[in-house]
Coordinates of C-alpha atoms in Angstrom, one line a residue:
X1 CA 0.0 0.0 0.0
X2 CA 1.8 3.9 -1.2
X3 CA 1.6 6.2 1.4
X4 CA -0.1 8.8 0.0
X5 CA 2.0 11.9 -0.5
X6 CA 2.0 15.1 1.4
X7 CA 1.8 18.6 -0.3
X8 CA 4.9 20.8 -0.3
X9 CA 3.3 23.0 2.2
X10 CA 2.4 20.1 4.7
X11 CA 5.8 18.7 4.6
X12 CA 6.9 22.2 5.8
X13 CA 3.8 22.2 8.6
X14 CA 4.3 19.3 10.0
X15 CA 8.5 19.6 10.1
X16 CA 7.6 22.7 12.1
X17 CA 5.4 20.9 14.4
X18 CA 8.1 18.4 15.1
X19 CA 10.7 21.2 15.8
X20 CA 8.3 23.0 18.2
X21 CA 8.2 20.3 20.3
X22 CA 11.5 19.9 20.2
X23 CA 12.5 22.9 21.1
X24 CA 10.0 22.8 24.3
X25 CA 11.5 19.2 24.9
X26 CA 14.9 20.8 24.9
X27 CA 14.4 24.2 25.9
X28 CA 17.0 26.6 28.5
X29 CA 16.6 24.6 32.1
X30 CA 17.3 27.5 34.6
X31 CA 17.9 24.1 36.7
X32 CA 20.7 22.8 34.4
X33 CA 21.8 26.5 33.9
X34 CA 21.3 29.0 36.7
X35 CA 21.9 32.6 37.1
X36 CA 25.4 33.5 37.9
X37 CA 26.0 36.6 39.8
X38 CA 29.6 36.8 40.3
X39 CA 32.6 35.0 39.3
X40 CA 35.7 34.5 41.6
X41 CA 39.1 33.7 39.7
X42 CA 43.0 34.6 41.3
X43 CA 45.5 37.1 39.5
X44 CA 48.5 35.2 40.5
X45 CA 49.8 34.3 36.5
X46 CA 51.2 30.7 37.8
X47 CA 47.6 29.7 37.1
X48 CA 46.9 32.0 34.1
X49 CA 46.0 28.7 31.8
X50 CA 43.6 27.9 34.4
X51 CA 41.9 31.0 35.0
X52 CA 41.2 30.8 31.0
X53 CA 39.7 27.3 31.7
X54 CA 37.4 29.0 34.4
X55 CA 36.2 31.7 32.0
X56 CA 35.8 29.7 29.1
X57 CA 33.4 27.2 31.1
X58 CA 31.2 30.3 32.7
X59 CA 31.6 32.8 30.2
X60 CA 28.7 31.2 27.9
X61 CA 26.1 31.4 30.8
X62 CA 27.1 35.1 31.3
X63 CA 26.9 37.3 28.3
X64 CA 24.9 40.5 27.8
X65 CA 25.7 41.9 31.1
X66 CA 28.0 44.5 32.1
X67 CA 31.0 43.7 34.5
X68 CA 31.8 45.2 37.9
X69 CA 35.5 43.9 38.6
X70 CA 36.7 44.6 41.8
X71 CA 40.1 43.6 43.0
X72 CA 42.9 44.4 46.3
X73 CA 45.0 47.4 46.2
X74 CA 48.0 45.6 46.6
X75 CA 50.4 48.7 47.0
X76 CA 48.3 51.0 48.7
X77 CA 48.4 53.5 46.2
X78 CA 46.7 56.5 46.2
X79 CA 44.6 58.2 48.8
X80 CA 41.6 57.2 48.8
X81 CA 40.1 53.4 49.9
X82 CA 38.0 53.0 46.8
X83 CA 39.5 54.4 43.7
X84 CA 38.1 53.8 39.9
X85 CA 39.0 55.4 36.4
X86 CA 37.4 56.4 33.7
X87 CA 39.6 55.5 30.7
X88 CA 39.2 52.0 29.0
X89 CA 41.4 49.6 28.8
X90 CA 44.0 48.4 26.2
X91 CA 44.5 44.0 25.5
X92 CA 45.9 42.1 22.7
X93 CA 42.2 41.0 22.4
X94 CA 40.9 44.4 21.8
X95 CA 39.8 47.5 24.1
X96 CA 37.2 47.3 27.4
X97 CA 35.0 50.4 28.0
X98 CA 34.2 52.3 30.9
X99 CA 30.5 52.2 31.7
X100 CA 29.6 55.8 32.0
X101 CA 26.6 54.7 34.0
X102 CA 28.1 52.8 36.5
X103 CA 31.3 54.7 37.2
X104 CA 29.1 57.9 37.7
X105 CA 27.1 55.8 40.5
X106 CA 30.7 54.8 42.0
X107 CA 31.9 58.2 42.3
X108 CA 28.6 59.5 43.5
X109 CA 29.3 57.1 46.1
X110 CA 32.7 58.4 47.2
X111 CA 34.7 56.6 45.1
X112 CA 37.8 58.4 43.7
X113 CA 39.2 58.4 40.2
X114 CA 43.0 57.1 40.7
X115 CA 44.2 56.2 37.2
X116 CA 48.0 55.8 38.3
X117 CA 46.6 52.9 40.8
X118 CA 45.4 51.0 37.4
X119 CA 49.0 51.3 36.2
X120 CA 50.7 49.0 38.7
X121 CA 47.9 46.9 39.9
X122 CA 47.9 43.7 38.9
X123 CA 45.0 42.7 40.5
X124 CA 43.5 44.3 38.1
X125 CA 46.0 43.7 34.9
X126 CA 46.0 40.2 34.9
X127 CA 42.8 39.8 34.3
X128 CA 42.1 42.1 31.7
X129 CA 42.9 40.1 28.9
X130 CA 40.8 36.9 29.9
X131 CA 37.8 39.9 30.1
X132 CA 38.2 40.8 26.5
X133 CA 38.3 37.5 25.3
X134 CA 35.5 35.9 26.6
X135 CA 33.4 39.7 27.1
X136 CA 34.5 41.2 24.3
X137 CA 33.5 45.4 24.5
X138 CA 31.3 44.4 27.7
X139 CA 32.0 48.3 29.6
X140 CA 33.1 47.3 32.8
X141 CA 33.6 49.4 36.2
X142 CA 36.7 48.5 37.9
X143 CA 37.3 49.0 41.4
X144 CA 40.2 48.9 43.4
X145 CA 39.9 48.0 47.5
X146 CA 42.1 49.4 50.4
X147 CA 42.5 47.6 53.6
X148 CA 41.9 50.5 55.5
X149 CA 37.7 50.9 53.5
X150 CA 35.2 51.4 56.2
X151 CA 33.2 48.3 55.7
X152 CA 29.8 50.2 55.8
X153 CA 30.9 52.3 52.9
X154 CA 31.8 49.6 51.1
X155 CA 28.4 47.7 51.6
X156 CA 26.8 50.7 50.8
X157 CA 28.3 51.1 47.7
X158 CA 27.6 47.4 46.4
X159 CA 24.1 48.5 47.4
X160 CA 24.0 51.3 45.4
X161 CA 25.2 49.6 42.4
X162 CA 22.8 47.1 42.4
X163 CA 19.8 49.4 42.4
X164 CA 21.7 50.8 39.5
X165 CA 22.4 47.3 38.0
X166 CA 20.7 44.8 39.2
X167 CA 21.5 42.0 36.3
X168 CA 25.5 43.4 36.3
X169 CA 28.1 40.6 36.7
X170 CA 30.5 41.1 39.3
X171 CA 34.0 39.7 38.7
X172 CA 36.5 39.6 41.9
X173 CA 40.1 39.4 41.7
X174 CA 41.2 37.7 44.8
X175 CA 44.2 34.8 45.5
X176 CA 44.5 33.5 49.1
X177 CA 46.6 31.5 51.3
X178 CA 49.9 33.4 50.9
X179 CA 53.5 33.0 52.2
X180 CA 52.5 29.1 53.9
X181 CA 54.1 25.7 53.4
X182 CA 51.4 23.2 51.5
X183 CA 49.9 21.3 54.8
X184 CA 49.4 24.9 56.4
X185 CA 47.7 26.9 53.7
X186 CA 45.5 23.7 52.5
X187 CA 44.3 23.8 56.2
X188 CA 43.7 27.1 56.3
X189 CA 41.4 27.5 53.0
X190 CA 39.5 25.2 54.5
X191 CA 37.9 27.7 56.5
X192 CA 37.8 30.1 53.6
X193 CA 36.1 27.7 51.5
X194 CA 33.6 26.8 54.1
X195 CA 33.5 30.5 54.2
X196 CA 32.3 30.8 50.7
X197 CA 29.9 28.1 50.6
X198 CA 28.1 29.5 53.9
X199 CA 28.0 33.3 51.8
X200 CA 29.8 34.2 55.0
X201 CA 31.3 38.0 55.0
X202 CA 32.6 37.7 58.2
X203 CA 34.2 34.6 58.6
X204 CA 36.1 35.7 55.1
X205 CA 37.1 39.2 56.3
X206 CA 37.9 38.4 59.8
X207 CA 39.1 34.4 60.1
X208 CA 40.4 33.2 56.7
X209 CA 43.6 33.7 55.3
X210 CA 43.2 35.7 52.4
X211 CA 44.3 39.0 51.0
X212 CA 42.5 41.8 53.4
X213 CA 41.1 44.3 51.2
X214 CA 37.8 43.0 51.5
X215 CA 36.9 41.9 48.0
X216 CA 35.4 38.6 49.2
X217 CA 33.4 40.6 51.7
X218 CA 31.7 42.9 49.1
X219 CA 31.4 39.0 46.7
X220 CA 29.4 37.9 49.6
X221 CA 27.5 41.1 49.8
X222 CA 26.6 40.7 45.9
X223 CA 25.5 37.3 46.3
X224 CA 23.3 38.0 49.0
X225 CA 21.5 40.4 46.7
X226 CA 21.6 38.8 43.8
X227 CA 19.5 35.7 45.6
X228 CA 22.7 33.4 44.6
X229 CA 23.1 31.0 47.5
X230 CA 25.2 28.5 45.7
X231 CA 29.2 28.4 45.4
X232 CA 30.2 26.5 42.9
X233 CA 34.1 25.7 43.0
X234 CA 35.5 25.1 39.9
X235 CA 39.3 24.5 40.6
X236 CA 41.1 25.1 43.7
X237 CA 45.2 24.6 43.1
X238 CA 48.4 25.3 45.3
X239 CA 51.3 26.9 43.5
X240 CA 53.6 24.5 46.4
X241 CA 51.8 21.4 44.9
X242 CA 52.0 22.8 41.1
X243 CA 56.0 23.5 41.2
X244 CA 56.5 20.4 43.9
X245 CA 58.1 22.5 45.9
X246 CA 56.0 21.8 49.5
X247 CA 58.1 23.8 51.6
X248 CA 58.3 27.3 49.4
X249 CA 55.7 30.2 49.9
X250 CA 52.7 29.3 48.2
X251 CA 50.1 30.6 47.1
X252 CA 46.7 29.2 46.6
X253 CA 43.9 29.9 44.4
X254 CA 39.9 28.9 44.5
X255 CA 37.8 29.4 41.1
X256 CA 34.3 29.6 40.8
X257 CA 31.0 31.3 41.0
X258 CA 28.0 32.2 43.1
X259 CA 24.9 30.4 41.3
X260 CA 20.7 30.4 41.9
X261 CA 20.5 27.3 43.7
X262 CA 20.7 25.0 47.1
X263 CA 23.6 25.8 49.0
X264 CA 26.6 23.6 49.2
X265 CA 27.3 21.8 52.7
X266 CA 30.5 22.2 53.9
X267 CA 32.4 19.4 55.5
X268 CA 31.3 19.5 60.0
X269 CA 34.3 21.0 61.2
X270 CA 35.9 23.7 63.8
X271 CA 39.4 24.3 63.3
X272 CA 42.4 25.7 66.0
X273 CA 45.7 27.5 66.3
X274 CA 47.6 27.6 69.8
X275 CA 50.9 28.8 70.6
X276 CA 53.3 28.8 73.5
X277 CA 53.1 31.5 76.0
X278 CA 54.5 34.9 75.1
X279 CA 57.1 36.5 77.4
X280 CA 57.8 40.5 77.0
X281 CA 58.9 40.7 80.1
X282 CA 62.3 43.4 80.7
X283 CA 65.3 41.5 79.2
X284 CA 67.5 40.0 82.1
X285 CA 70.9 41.6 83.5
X286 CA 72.8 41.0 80.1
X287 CA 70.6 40.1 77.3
X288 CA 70.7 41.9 74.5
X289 CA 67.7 45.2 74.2
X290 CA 64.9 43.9 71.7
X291 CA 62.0 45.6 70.6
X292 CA 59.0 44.4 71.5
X293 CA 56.9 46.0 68.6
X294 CA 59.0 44.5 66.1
X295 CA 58.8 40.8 68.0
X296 CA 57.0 38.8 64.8
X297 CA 58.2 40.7 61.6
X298 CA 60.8 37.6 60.2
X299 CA 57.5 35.2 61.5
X300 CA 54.8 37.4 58.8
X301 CA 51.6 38.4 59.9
X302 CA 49.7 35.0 58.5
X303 CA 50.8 31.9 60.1
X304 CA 48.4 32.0 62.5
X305 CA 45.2 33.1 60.4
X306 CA 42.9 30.8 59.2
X307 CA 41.4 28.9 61.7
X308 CA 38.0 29.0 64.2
X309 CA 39.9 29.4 67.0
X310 CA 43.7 31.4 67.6
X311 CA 44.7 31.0 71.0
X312 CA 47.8 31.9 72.7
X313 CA 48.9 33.1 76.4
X314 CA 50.5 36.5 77.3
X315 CA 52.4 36.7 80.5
X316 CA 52.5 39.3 82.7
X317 CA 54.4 42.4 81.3
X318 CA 55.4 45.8 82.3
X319 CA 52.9 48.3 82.0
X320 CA 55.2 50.3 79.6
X321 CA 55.4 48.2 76.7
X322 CA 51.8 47.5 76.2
X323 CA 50.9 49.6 73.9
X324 CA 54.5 47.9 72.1
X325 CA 53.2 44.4 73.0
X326 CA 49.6 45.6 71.4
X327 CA 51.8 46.7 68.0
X328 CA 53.6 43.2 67.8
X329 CA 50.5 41.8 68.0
X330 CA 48.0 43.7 66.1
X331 CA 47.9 42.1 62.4
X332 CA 48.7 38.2 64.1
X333 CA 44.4 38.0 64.5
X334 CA 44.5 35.8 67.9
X335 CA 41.0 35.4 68.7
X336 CA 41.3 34.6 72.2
X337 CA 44.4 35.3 74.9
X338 CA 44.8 33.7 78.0
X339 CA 46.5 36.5 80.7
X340 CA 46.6 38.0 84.2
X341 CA 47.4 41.1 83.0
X342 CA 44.6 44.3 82.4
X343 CA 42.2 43.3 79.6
X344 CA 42.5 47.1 78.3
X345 CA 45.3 45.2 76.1
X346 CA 43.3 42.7 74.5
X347 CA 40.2 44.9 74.0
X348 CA 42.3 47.3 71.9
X349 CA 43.7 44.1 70.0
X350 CA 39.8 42.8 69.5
X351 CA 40.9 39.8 71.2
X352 CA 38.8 37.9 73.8
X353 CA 40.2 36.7 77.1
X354 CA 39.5 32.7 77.7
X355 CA 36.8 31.9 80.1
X356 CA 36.1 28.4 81.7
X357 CA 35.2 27.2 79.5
X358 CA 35.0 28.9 76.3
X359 CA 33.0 27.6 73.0
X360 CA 33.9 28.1 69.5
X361 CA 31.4 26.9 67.3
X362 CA 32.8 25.9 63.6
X363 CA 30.5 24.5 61.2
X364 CA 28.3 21.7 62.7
X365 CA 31.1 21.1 65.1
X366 CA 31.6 22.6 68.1
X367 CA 34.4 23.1 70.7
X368 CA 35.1 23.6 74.6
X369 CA 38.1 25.1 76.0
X370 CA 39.0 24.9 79.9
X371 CA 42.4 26.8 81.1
X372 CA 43.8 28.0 83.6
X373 CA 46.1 26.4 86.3
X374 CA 44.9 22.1 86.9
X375 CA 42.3 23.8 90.1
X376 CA 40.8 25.7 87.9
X377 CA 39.9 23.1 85.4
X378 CA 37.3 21.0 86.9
X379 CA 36.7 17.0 86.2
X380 CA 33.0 17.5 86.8
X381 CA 32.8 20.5 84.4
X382 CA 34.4 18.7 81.5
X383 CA 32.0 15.2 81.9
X384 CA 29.2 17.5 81.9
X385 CA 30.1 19.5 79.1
X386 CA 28.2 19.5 75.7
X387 CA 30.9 20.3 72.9
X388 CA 31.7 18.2 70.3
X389 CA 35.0 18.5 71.4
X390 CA 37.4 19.4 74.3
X391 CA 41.1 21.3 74.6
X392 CA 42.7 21.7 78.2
X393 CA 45.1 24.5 78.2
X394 CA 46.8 24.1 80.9
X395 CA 49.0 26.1 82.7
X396 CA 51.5 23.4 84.8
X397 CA 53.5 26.1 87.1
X398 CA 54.8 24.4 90.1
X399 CA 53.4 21.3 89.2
X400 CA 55.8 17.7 88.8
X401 CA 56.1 16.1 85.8
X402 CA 54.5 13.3 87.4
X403 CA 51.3 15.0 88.3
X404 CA 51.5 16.6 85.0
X405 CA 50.2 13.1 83.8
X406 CA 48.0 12.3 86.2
X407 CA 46.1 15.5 85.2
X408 CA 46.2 14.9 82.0
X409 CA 45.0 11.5 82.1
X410 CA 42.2 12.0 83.9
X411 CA 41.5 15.1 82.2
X412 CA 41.2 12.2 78.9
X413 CA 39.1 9.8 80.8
X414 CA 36.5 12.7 81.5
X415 CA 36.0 14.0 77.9
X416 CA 39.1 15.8 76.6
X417 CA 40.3 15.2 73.2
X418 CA 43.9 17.5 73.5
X419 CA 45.3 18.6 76.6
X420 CA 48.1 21.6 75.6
X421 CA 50.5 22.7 78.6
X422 CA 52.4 25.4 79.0
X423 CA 54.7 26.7 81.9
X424 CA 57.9 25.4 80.6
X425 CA 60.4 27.1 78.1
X426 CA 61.1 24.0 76.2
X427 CA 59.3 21.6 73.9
X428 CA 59.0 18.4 75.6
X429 CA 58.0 15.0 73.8
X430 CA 54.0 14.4 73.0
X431 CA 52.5 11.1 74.8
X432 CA 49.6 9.5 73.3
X433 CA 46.9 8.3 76.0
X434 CA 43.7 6.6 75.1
X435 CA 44.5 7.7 71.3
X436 CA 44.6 11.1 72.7
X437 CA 47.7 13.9 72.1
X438 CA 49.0 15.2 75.5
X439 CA 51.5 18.2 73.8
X440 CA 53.2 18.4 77.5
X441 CA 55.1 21.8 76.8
X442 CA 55.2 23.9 73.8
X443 CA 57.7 26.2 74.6
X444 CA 58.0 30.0 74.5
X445 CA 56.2 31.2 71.6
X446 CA 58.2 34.6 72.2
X447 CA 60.9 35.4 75.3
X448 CA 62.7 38.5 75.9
X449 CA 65.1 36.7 78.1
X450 CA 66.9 34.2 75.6
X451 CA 68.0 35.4 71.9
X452 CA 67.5 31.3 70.6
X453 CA 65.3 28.9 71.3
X454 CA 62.4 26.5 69.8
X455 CA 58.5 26.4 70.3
X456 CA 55.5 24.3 68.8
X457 CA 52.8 25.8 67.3
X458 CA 49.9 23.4 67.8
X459 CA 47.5 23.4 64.4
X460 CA 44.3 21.5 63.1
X461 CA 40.8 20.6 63.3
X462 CA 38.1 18.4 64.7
X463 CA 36.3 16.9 62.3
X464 CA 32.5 14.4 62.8
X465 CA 35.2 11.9 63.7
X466 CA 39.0 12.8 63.2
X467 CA 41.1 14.5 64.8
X468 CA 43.8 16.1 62.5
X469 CA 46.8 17.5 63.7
X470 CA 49.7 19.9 61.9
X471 CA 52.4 20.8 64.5
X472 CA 54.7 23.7 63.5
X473 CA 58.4 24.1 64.3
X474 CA 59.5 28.2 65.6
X475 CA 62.7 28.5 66.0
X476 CA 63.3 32.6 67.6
X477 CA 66.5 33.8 66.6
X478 CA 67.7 37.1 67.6
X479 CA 64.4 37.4 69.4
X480 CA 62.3 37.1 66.2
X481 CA 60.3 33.5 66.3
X482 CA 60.4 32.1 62.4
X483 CA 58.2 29.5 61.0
X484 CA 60.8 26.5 60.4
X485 CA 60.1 24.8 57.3
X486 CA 62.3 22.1 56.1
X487 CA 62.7 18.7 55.9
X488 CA 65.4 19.0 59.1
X489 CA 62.3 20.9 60.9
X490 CA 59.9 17.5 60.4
X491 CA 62.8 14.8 61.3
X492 CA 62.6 17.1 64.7
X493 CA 58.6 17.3 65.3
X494 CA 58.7 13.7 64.0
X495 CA 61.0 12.7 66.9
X496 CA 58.5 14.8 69.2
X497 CA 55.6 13.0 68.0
X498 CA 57.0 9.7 68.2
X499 CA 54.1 8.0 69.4
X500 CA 51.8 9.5 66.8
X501 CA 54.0 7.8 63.9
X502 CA 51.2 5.7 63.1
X503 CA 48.8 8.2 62.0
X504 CA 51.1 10.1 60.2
X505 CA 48.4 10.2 56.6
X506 CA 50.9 13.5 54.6
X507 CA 54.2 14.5 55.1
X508 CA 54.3 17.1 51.6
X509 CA 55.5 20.6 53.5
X510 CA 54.6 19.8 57.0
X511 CA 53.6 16.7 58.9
X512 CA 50.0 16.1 59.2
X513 CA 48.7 13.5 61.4
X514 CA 44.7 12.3 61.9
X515 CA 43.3 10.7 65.3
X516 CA 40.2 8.6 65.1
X517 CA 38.0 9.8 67.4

């Protein structure tokens, strides 16, 4: 039987018809493709090839809008905190306007026109080519951040531009851990990253270890108003892993972009940074004069950023060198200091003073600290208490050796996951008890009184059921303490933490142990 033959014009109708519903088979899925509101990518040129990837994966969903950049002013150029210009940009892909709009909104808004700034800051500069490229003749306002910005100006400005631009795509320049061996700045953007899953300003601008001009803060801002809940990380790399060199100052980088969607969960966690006790006491008949404001220059201000918690005990000092003590310690971002002196030091620094006990609540995991001298740490108070996890600080003055781990034993069997002393001025051998770490002495994190000597930094996380230690060799020398990183430096924590061998899981630029719980 012939199937009887269609006219010209039917053939045409009905090939339609077909197309039509394929088309609202196949049709843009908001779900498969949500709206982007900002992108996040580094300026450090070690990862230039991947930066391109990043672009060239997000740059499709993204067209047809005009570009906020924002990025640190590295150099501190110029007077004012938030600086712009007005004249486009020049790239081997072509040239990137100014949006007239935009930058008259900006300026309206305090923001200064500072075109030497865009001369030298690469911040800026490295990403202008990848901009033209994959946004070619988008206009663009680029913005330049101070340390020093007020943060209310600077949330009222990404306010401001959104009423003015509420579909604009805002594209921060930001790298992050900086200066770190590999084990210590994977730790630390840890936090960050939960950071930037939980759209969390604060945690970003006050806790992580990233560059503080604040461009993350005004990311989390946009998001917010944009309605994009979701961070979506695209690559996250380490220069020290990328060159193989573990021990060198890295730097890391996170891509990605804040999407319409269900937020990400972030891995339960609450992380920790303790130090020896810290001795600016007057310098002994014969030692050498030091100056106390200048104590942690060689040790740079970031070692100990990047965790929930940042603990470390000052001793009682002279009167007249606190407001030198409160200079050495200013840009080190100790959250909490255990001390008998005034607290008029550690409310300038912005720094609480430990109570018994005090919380610190990470993400989904929470944590306890009790200090003080072994009578003011309680047995009773620790079995009753409800963190997820427990850190005796103790302070052992006139207390034997022997007592010190009877203490700390029982101290275990009640609850306690770490017991940290302090008292003595050298590092003594860690004992593990009931598979938990008893760090016994840390040593002087800082003394006035001897040019040399060596200290553990204490550094790691509880996790929903590991605990995961990094231990950090200072050696001070000429009374500046500096972050030991070296193959020589692990043979000697290695030998410290003898009886942790076992759980020894990464030895690339630091050794990283992890405790069952």
């Amino acid at each position: 039987m012939s199937i009887p033959k269609l006219p010209t014009l039917g053939l045409l109708l009905l090939f339609v018809a077909i197309l039509g519903v394929f088309i609202v088979q196949n049709k843009y899925n908001p779900k498969d493709n949500p709206y982007v509101s900002s992108i996040i990518v580094p300026h450090h040129d070690l990862v230039a090839k991947q930066r391109e990837a990043t672009f060239e994966k997000i740059a499709p969903r993204t067209q047809n809008r005009h570009i906020i950049l924002i990025a640190p002013n590295h150099y501190d150029n110029g007077a004012d905190s938030l600086q712009t210009r007005s004249q486009p940009f020049t790239t081997q892909y072509g040239s990137i306007p100014i949006d007239k709009r935009l930058y008259d909104t900006a300026t309206a808004q305090g923001v200064k026109e500072t075109a030497s700034t865009f001369e030298i800051e690469h911040g800026v500069k490295a990403l202008l080519s990848d901009i033209a490229k994959f946004y070619p003749q988008t206009p663009i306002l680029p913005i330049v951040i101070k340390q020093n910005t007020k943060l209310e100006d600077l949330e009222k400005l990404m306010n401001t531009l959104h009423k003015t631009c509420k579909d604009c795509l805002l594209i921060t320049s930001a790298d992050f851990s900086h200066y770190q061996p590999y084990q210590l700045s994977e730790l630390h953007d840890k936090l960050t990253i939960r950071g930037l899953q939980n759209i969390d300003g604060n945690t970003l601008d006050t806790l992580a270890e990233t560059e503080p001009m604040h461009q993350l803060l005004a990311t989390t801002i946009w998001a917010k108003l944009q309605k994009t809940d979701r961070f979506v990380m695209d690559q996250h790399t380490n220069s020290t892993e990328l060159t193989k060199d573990y021990y060198a100052e890295g730097t890391t980088h996170i891509m990605g972009w804040y999407e319409q969607g269900k937020p990400e969960q972030p891995a339960p966690s609450v992380s920790f940074t303790v130090t020896g006790p810290m001795e600016f006491s007057s310098p002994q008949n014969g030692a050498v004069k030091y100056s106390p404001s200048t104590a942690f220059n060689a040790l740079g201000n970031r070692v100990l950023w990047g965790t929930d918690l940042v603990l470390g005990e000052l001793e009682q000092f002279p009167n007249s060198r606190e407001l030198q003590i409160i200079t050495a310690l200013k840009n080190l971002k100790f959250t909490h200091i255990q001390t008998s002196n005034s607290v008029d030091a550690l409310r300038e620094l912005g720094v609480n003073r430990l109570n018994n006990p005090t919380i610190i609540n990470g993400y989904r995991q929470s944590l306890a600290i009790f200090s003080g001298k072994p009578s003011d740490i309680k047995i009773e108070d620790i079995k009753k208490n409800q963190a997820d996890n427990i850190i005796i600080y103790a302070s052992w003055q006139g207390i034997s050796e022997k007592e010190q781990q009877t203490l700390s034993h029982s101290w275990i069997d009640s609850g306690a996951d770490l017991v940290l002393g302090s008292g003595d001025s050298i590092t003594k051998p860690v004992e593990l008890y009931n598979n938990r770490p008893v760090v016994y002495s840390q040593g002087k994190f800082f003394t006035s009184n001897k040019s040399d000597q060596t200290s553990l930094i204490v550094t790691g996380e509880f996790t929903n059921n590991k605990i995961n230690l990094l231990p950090l060799l200072i050696n001070q020398r000429s009374y500046q303490p500096i972050l030991d990183r070296s193959t020589q430096s692990d043979k000697q924590i290695s030998t410290m933490f003898s009886e942790l061998s076992p759980y020894l899981i990464d030895k690339r630029g630091g050794l990283l142990y992890s405790l069952e719980k």
